[in-house]
Amino acid sequence: MTGRDEFIDSLRVLSESDKREVVIVQPHLTESVYRHLRAAEEKKVMSAELLRFRRLELLLNLSYSSVVKAGAELLVLASANTVAPTSGP
């Protein structure tokens, strides 16, 4: 889409039975970085990178709630691979 108005017009033509997905692309988060940060979190090794990751997860969880409330699914994609479909907080 080239603009917000075109996006909103596209949403208006959807019927109730049409599938809705919200896709968030995180180009700086790769699967290996995700796993590294998860391991650091389990070991309680705090870093600026881990704090940014936690902030990202908080935003994604908040987004998940809004997306589900709107009747859609949320999919988060990383640079190399799909990290994981968000299944809620």
Coordinates of N, CA and C in Angstrom, one line a residue:
M1 N 0.8 -1.2 0.0 CA 0.0 0.0 0.0 C 0.9 1.2 0.0
T2 N 0.4 2.2 -0.7 CA 1.2 3.5 -0.7 C 0.8 4.5 0.3
G3 N -0.3 4.3 0.9 CA -0.7 5.3 2.0 C -1.7 4.7 2.9
R4 N -2.0 5.4 4.0 CA -3.0 5.0 5.0 C -4.4 4.9 4.4
D5 N -4.8 5.8 3.6 CA -6.1 5.8 3.0 C -6.4 4.6 2.2
E6 N -5.4 4.3 1.4 CA -5.5 3.1 0.5 C -5.7 1.8 1.4
F7 N -4.9 1.8 2.5 CA -5.0 0.6 3.4 C -6.3 0.5 4.0
I8 N -6.9 1.6 4.5 CA -8.2 1.6 5.1 C -9.3 1.2 4.1
D9 N -9.2 1.7 2.9 CA -10.1 1.4 1.9 C -10.1 -0.1 1.6
S10 N -8.9 -0.7 1.6 CA -8.8 -2.2 1.4 C -9.5 -3.0 2.5
L11 N -9.4 -2.5 3.8 CA -10.0 -3.1 4.9 C -11.5 -3.1 4.8
R12 N -12.0 -2.0 4.3 CA -13.5 -1.8 4.2 C -14.2 -2.8 3.3
V13 N -13.4 -3.4 2.3 CA -14.0 -4.3 1.4 C -14.0 -5.8 1.9
L14 N -13.3 -6.0 3.0 CA -13.3 -7.3 3.6 C -14.6 -7.7 4.2
S15 N -15.0 -9.0 4.0 CA -16.2 -9.5 4.6 C -15.8 -10.1 6.0
E16 N -16.8 -10.4 6.8 CA -16.6 -11.0 8.1 C -15.9 -12.3 8.0
S17 N -16.1 -13.0 6.9 CA -15.4 -14.4 6.8 C -14.0 -14.3 6.3
D18 N -13.6 -13.2 5.8 CA -12.2 -13.1 5.3 C -11.2 -13.2 6.4
K19 N -10.1 -13.9 6.1 CA -9.0 -14.1 7.1 C -8.2 -12.8 7.2
R20 N -7.9 -12.5 8.4 CA -7.1 -11.2 8.7 C -5.8 -11.6 9.4
E21 N -4.7 -11.1 8.9 CA -3.4 -11.3 9.6 C -2.7 -10.0 9.7
V22 N -2.0 -9.8 10.8 CA -1.1 -8.7 10.9 C 0.3 -9.3 11.0
V23 N 1.1 -8.8 10.1 CA 2.5 -9.3 10.0 C 3.5 -8.2 10.4
I24 N 4.3 -8.5 11.4 CA 5.3 -7.5 11.8 C 6.7 -8.1 11.5
V25 N 7.4 -7.3 10.8 CA 8.8 -7.7 10.3 C 9.8 -7.1 11.2
Q26 N 10.6 -7.9 11.8 CA 11.7 -7.4 12.7 C 13.1 -7.8 12.0
P27 N 13.5 -6.9 11.1 CA 14.7 -7.2 10.3 C 16.0 -7.3 11.1
H28 N 16.1 -6.8 12.3 CA 17.3 -6.9 13.1 C 17.3 -8.0 14.1
L29 N 16.2 -8.7 14.1 CA 16.2 -9.9 15.1 C 16.2 -11.2 14.3
T30 N 17.3 -11.9 14.4 CA 17.4 -13.2 13.7 C 17.1 -14.3 14.7
E31 N 16.9 -15.5 14.2 CA 16.6 -16.6 15.1 C 17.7 -16.8 16.1
S32 N 19.0 -16.7 15.6 CA 20.1 -17.0 16.5 C 20.2 -15.9 17.6
V33 N 19.9 -14.7 17.3 CA 19.9 -13.6 18.3 C 18.8 -13.9 19.3
Y34 N 17.6 -14.2 18.8 CA 16.5 -14.6 19.6 C 16.9 -15.7 20.6
R35 N 17.5 -16.7 20.2 CA 17.9 -17.8 21.0 C 19.0 -17.4 22.0
H36 N 19.9 -16.6 21.6 CA 21.0 -16.1 22.5 C 20.3 -15.2 23.6
L37 N 19.4 -14.4 23.3 CA 18.8 -13.5 24.3 C 17.9 -14.3 25.2
R38 N 17.2 -15.3 24.7 CA 16.5 -16.2 25.6 C 17.4 -16.9 26.6
A39 N 18.5 -17.4 26.1 CA 19.5 -18.1 27.0 C 20.0 -17.1 28.1
A40 N 20.3 -15.9 27.6 CA 20.8 -14.9 28.6 C 19.8 -14.5 29.6
E41 N 18.5 -14.5 29.2 CA 17.4 -14.2 30.1 C 17.3 -15.3 31.2
E42 N 17.4 -16.5 30.7 CA 17.4 -17.7 31.7 C 18.5 -17.6 32.7
K43 N 19.7 -17.2 32.2 CA 20.9 -17.1 33.1 C 20.9 -15.8 33.9
K44 N 19.9 -15.0 33.7 CA 19.8 -13.7 34.4 C 21.0 -12.8 34.1
V45 N 21.5 -12.9 32.9 CA 22.6 -12.0 32.4 C 22.0 -10.8 31.7
M46 N 22.0 -9.7 32.5 CA 21.3 -8.5 32.0 C 22.3 -7.7 31.1
S47 N 21.7 -7.1 30.0 CA 22.5 -6.3 29.1 C 21.5 -5.3 28.4
A48 N 22.1 -4.3 27.8 CA 21.3 -3.3 27.1 C 20.5 -4.0 25.9
E49 N 21.1 -5.0 25.3 CA 20.5 -5.8 24.2 C 19.3 -6.5 24.8
L50 N 19.4 -7.2 25.9 CA 18.4 -7.9 26.5 C 17.2 -7.0 27.0
L51 N 17.5 -5.8 27.5 CA 16.5 -4.9 27.8 C 15.7 -4.4 26.6
R52 N 16.4 -4.2 25.5 CA 15.7 -3.8 24.2 C 14.8 -5.0 23.8
F53 N 15.3 -6.2 23.9 CA 14.5 -7.4 23.5 C 13.2 -7.5 24.4
R54 N 13.4 -7.3 25.7 CA 12.2 -7.3 26.6 C 11.2 -6.3 26.2
R55 N 11.7 -5.1 25.8 CA 10.8 -4.0 25.4 C 10.0 -4.4 24.1
L56 N 10.8 -5.0 23.2 CA 10.1 -5.5 22.0 C 9.1 -6.5 22.3
E57 N 9.4 -7.5 23.2 CA 8.4 -8.5 23.5 C 7.2 -7.9 24.2
L58 N 7.4 -6.9 25.0 CA 6.2 -6.2 25.6 C 5.3 -5.6 24.6
L59 N 6.0 -4.9 23.6 CA 5.2 -4.2 22.6 C 4.5 -5.2 21.7
L60 N 5.1 -6.4 21.4 CA 4.5 -7.4 20.6 C 3.3 -8.0 21.4
N61 N 3.4 -8.2 22.7 CA 2.3 -8.8 23.5 C 1.2 -7.8 23.5
L62 N 1.5 -6.5 23.6 CA 0.4 -5.5 23.6 C -0.3 -5.5 22.3
S63 N 0.5 -5.6 21.2 CA 0.0 -5.6 19.9 C -0.9 -6.9 19.7
Y64 N -0.4 -8.0 20.2 CA -1.2 -9.2 20.1 C -2.6 -9.1 20.6
S65 N -2.7 -8.4 21.8 CA -4.0 -8.2 22.4 C -4.9 -7.4 21.5
S66 N -4.4 -6.4 20.9 CA -5.2 -5.5 20.0 C -5.6 -6.2 18.7
V67 N -4.7 -7.0 18.2 CA -4.9 -7.7 16.9 C -6.0 -8.8 17.1
V68 N -5.9 -9.5 18.2 CA -6.9 -10.6 18.5 C -8.3 -9.9 18.7
K69 N -8.3 -8.8 19.4 CA -9.5 -8.1 19.7 C -10.2 -7.7 18.4
A70 N -9.4 -7.4 17.4 CA -9.9 -7.0 16.0 C -10.2 -8.2 15.2
G71 N -10.0 -9.4 15.7 CA -10.4 -10.6 15.0 C -9.4 -11.1 14.0
A72 N -8.1 -10.8 14.2 CA -7.0 -11.2 13.3 C -6.0 -12.0 14.0
E73 N -5.0 -12.5 13.3 CA -3.9 -13.3 13.8 C -2.7 -12.4 13.7
L74 N -1.7 -12.6 14.6 CA -0.4 -11.9 14.6 C 0.7 -12.8 14.2
L75 N 1.5 -12.5 13.3 CA 2.7 -13.2 12.9 C 3.9 -12.3 12.9
V76 N 5.0 -12.7 13.6 CA 6.2 -11.9 13.7 C 7.3 -12.6 12.9
L77 N 7.9 -11.9 12.0 CA 8.9 -12.5 11.2 C 10.3 -11.8 11.5
A78 N 11.3 -12.7 11.6 CA 12.6 -12.2 11.8 C 13.4 -12.1 10.5
S79 N 14.6 -11.6 10.5 CA 15.4 -11.4 9.3 C 15.6 -12.7 8.6
A80 N 16.0 -13.7 9.3 CA 16.4 -15.0 8.6 C 15.2 -16.0 8.5
N81 N 14.4 -16.0 9.6 CA 13.4 -17.0 9.7 C 12.2 -16.4 10.5
T82 N 11.1 -17.2 10.5 CA 10.0 -16.8 11.4 C 10.5 -17.2 12.9
V83 N 10.4 -16.2 13.8 CA 10.8 -16.5 15.1 C 9.8 -17.4 15.8
A84 N 8.5 -16.9 15.8 CA 7.5 -17.8 16.3 C 6.2 -17.0 16.1
P85 N 5.1 -17.7 15.7 CA 3.8 -17.0 15.8 C 3.5 -16.6 17.2
T86 N 3.1 -15.4 17.4 CA 2.8 -15.0 18.8 C 1.5 -15.7 19.3
S87 N 1.6 -16.3 20.4 CA 0.4 -17.0 20.9 C -0.1 -16.4 22.2
G88 N 0.3 -15.2 22.4 CA -0.3 -14.4 23.5 C 0.6 -14.4 24.7
P89 N 0.3 -13.5 25.6 CA 1.2 -13.3 26.8 C 1.3 -14.5 27.6

